Short mmCIF file of C-alpha atoms and ligand atoms in Angstrom, two decimals:
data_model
loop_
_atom_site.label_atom_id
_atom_site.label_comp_id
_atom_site.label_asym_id
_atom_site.label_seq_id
_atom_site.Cartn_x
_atom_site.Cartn_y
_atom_site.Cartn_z
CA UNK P 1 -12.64 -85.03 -13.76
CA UNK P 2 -15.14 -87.16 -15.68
CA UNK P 3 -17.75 -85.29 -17.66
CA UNK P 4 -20.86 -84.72 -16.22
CA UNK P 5 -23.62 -85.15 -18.93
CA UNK P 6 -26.58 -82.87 -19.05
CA UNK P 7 -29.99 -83.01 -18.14
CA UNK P 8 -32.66 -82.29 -20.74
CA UNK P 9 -36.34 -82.21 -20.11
CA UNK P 10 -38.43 -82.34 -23.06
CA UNK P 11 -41.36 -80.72 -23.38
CA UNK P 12 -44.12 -82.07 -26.25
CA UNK P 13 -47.24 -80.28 -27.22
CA UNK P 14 -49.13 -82.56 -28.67
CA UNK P 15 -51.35 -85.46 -26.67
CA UNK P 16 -52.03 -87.38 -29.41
CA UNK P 17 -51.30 -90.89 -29.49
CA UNK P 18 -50.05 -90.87 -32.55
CA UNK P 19 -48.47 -87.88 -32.57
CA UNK P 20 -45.13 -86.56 -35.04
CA UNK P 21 -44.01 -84.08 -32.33
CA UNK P 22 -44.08 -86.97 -29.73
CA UNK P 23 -42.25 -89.61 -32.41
CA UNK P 24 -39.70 -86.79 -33.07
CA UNK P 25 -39.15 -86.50 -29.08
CA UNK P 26 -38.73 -90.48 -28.98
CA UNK P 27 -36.31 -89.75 -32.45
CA UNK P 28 -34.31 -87.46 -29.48
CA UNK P 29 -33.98 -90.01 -27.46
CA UNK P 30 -32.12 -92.01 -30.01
CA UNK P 31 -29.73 -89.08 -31.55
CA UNK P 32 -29.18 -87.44 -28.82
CA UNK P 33 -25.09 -86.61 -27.58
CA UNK P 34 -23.52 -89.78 -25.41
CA UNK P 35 -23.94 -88.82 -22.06
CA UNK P 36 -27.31 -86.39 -22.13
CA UNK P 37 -30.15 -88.16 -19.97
CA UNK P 38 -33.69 -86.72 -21.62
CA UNK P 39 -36.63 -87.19 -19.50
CA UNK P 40 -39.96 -86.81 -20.99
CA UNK P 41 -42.11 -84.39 -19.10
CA UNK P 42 -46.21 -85.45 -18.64
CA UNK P 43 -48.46 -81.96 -19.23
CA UNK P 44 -51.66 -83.69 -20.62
CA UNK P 45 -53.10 -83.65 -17.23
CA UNK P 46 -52.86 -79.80 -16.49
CA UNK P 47 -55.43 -77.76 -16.00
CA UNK P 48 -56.55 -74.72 -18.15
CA UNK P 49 -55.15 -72.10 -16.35
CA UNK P 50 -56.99 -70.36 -13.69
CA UNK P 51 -55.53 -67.46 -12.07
CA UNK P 52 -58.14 -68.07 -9.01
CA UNK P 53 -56.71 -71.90 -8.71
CA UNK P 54 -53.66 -70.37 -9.07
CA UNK P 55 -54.36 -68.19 -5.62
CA UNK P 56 -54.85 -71.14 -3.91
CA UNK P 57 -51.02 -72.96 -5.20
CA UNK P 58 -50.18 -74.92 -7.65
CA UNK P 59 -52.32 -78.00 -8.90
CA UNK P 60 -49.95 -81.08 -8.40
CA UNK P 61 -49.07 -81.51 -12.12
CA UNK P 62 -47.77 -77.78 -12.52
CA UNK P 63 -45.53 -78.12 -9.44
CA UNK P 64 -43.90 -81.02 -11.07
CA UNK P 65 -43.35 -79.49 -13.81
CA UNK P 66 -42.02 -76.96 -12.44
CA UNK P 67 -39.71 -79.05 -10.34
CA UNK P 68 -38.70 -80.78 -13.40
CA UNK P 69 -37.56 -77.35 -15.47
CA UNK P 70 -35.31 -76.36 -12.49
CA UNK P 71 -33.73 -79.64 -12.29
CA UNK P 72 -32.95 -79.72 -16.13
CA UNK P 73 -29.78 -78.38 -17.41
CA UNK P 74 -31.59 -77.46 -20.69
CA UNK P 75 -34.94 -77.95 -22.58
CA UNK P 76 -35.94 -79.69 -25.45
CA UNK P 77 -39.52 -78.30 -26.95
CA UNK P 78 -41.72 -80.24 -29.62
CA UNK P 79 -43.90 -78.20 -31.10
CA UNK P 80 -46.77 -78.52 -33.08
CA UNK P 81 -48.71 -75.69 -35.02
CA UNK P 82 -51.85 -74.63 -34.83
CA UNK P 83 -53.88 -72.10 -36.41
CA UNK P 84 -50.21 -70.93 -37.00
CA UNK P 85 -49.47 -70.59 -33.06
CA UNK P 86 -48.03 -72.61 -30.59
CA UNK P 87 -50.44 -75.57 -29.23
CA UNK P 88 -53.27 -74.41 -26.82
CA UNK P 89 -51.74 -77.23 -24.28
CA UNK P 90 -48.42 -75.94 -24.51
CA UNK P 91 -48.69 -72.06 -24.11
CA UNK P 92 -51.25 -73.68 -20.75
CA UNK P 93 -48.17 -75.61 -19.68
CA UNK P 94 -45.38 -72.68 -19.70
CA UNK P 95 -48.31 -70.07 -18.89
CA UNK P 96 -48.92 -72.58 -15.78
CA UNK P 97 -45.12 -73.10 -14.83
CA UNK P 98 -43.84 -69.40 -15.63
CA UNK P 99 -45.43 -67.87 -12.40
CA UNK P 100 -43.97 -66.70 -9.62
CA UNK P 101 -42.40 -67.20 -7.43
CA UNK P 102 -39.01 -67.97 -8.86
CA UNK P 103 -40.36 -68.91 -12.47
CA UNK P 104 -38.16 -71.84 -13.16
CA UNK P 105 -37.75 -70.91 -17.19
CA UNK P 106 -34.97 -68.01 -16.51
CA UNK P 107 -31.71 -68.19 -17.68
CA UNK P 108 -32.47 -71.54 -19.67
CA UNK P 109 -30.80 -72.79 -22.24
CA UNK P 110 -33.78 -74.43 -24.91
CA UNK P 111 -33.83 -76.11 -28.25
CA UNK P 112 -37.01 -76.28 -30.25
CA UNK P 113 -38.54 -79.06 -33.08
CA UNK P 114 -40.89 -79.26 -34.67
CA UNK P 115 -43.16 -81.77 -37.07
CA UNK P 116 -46.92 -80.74 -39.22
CA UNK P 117 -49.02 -81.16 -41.64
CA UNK P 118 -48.32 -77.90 -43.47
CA UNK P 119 -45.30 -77.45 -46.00
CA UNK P 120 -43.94 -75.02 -43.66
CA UNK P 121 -42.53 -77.51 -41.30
CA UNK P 122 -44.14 -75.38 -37.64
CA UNK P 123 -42.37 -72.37 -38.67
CA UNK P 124 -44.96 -69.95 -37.53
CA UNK P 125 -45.61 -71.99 -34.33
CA UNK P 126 -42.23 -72.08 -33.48
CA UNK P 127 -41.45 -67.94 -33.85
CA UNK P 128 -44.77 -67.72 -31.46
CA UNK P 129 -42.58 -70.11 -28.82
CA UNK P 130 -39.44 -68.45 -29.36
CA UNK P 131 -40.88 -65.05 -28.54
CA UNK P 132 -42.77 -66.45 -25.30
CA UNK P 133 -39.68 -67.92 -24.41
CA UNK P 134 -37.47 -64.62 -24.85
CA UNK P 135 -40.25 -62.90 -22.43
CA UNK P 136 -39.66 -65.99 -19.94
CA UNK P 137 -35.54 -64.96 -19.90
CA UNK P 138 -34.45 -68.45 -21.83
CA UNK P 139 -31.85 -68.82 -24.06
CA UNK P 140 -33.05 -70.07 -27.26
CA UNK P 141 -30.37 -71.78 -29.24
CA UNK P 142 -31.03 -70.39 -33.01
CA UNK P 143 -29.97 -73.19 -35.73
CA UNK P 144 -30.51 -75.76 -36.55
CA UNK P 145 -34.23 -75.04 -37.28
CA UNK P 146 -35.93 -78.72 -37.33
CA UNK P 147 -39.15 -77.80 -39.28
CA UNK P 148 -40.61 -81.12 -40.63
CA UNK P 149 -43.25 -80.08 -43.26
CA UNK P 150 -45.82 -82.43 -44.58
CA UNK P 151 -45.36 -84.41 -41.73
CA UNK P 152 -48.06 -87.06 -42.93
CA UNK P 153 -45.47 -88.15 -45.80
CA UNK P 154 -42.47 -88.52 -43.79
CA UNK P 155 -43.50 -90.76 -40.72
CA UNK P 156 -44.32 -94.31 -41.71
CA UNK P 157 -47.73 -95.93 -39.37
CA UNK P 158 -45.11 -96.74 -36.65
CA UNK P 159 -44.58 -93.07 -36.16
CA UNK P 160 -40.36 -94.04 -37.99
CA UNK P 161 -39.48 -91.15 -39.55
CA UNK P 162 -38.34 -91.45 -42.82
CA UNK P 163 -36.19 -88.45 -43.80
CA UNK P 164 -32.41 -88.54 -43.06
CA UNK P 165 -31.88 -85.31 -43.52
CA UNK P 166 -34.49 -84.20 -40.48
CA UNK P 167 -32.69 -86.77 -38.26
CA UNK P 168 -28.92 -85.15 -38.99
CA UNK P 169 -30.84 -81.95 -38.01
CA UNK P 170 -32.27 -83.13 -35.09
CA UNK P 171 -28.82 -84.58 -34.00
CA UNK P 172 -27.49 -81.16 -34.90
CA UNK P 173 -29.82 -79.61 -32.55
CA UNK P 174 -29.01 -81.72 -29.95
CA UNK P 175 -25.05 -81.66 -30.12
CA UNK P 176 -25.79 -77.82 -30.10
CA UNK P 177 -27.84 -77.30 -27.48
CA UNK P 178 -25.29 -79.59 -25.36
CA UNK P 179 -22.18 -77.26 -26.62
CA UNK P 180 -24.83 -73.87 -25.82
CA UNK P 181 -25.55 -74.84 -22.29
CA UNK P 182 -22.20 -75.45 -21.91
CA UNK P 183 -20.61 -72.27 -23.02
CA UNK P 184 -23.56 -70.62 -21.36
CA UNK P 185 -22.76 -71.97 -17.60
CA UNK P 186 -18.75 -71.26 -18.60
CA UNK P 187 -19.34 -67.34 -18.40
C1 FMN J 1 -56.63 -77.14 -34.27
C2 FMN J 1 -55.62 -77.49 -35.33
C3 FMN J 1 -55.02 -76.49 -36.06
C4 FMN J 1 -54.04 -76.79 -37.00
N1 FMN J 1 -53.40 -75.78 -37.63
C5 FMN J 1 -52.30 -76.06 -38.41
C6 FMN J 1 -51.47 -75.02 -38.92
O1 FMN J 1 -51.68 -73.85 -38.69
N2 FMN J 1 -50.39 -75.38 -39.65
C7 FMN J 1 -50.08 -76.70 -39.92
O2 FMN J 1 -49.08 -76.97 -40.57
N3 FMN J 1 -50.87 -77.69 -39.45
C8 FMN J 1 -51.96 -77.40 -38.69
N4 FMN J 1 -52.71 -78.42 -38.16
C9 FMN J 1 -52.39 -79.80 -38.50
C10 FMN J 1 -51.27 -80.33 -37.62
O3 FMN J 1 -50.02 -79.99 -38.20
C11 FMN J 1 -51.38 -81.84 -37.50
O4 FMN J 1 -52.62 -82.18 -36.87
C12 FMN J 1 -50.23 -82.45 -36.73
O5 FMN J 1 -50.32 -83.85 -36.83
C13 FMN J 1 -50.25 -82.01 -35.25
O6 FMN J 1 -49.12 -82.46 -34.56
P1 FMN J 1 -49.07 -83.88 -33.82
O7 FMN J 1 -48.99 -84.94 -34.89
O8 FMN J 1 -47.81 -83.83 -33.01
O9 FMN J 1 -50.30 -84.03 -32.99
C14 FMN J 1 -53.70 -78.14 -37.24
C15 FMN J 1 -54.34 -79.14 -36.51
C16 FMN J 1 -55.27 -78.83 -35.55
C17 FMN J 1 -55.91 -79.95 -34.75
#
């Protein structure tokens, strides 16, 4: 039977034009395994969240996303650092998507990047996102960890990133997060 590629809907927390997080998603697009589709999800026009809006359903943006996480085979998270956390307009996002009924993050499988100024590459950010994600029931894949430091010296004015070593990690990450969803749906 031919092989059915996966799915992978990547999630970027930063709305910045210019962005490193968004150039490293674009990078994914272009390492990435032969046969995974990645589709690009659009959160910048989420609300804050609101648990009275929320009474009343969900604001069109949230159900797509939400739409969009169920129909992925995996997720792919960029993710910026700030103030040593997680971006404000990602923990809205997954806050915003993660409510019932039938919160479409359980059971999975996610890979997570990251690109900032600092020398530690998003590290801190990225432990905050792993842990929400744990709470939310996904399966975060562990290594490689993708934690571009100093991003301001590595990307070029085209937001190219110049730093073959990320990219082989970032291929890594991919490759692995296609072999984890596999051996995850096999049990
Ligand atoms: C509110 C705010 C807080 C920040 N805090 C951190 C931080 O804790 N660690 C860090 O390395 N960079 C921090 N930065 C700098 C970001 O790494 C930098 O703006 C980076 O370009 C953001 O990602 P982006 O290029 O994808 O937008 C912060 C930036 C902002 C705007």
């Amino acid at each position: 039977m031919a092989d059915q590629g996966l799915t992978v809907l990547g999630i970027c927390g930063s709305l910045r034009k210019g962005s490193y997080n968004a150039a490293l998603m674009r990078l994914a697009e272009e390492l990435k395994p032969q046969g995974m589709t990645l589709k690009i999800a659009e959160i910048g026009s989420i609300p804050l969240y609101n648990e009275d809006v929320r009474a009343q359903g969900f604001p069109p943006p949230v159900e797509t996303l939400r739409q969009q996480i169920k129909a992925a085979d995996a997720l792919l998270f960029a993710c910026p650092e700030y103030n040593y956390s997680m971006s404000g307009v990602l923990k809205n996002a997954i806050d915003w998507a993660s409510r019932p009924p039938e919160q479409p993050f359980a059971g999975k499988p996610i890979a997570i990047m990251g690109a900032g100024a600092g020398m530690a590459g998003t590290a801190r950010a990225q432990a905050h996102l792993r842990q929400s994600c744990v709470f939310l029931d996904m399966h975060p894949l562990n290594k490689p960890e993708v934690l571009i430091g100093a991003a301001h010296t590595k990307f070029d004015a085209n937001g190219n990133l110049n730093d073959d070593t990320a990219k082989g990690l970032i291929r890594d990450l991919l490759a692995n997060l296609d072999r984890f969803t596999r051996q995850l749906r096999a049990k």
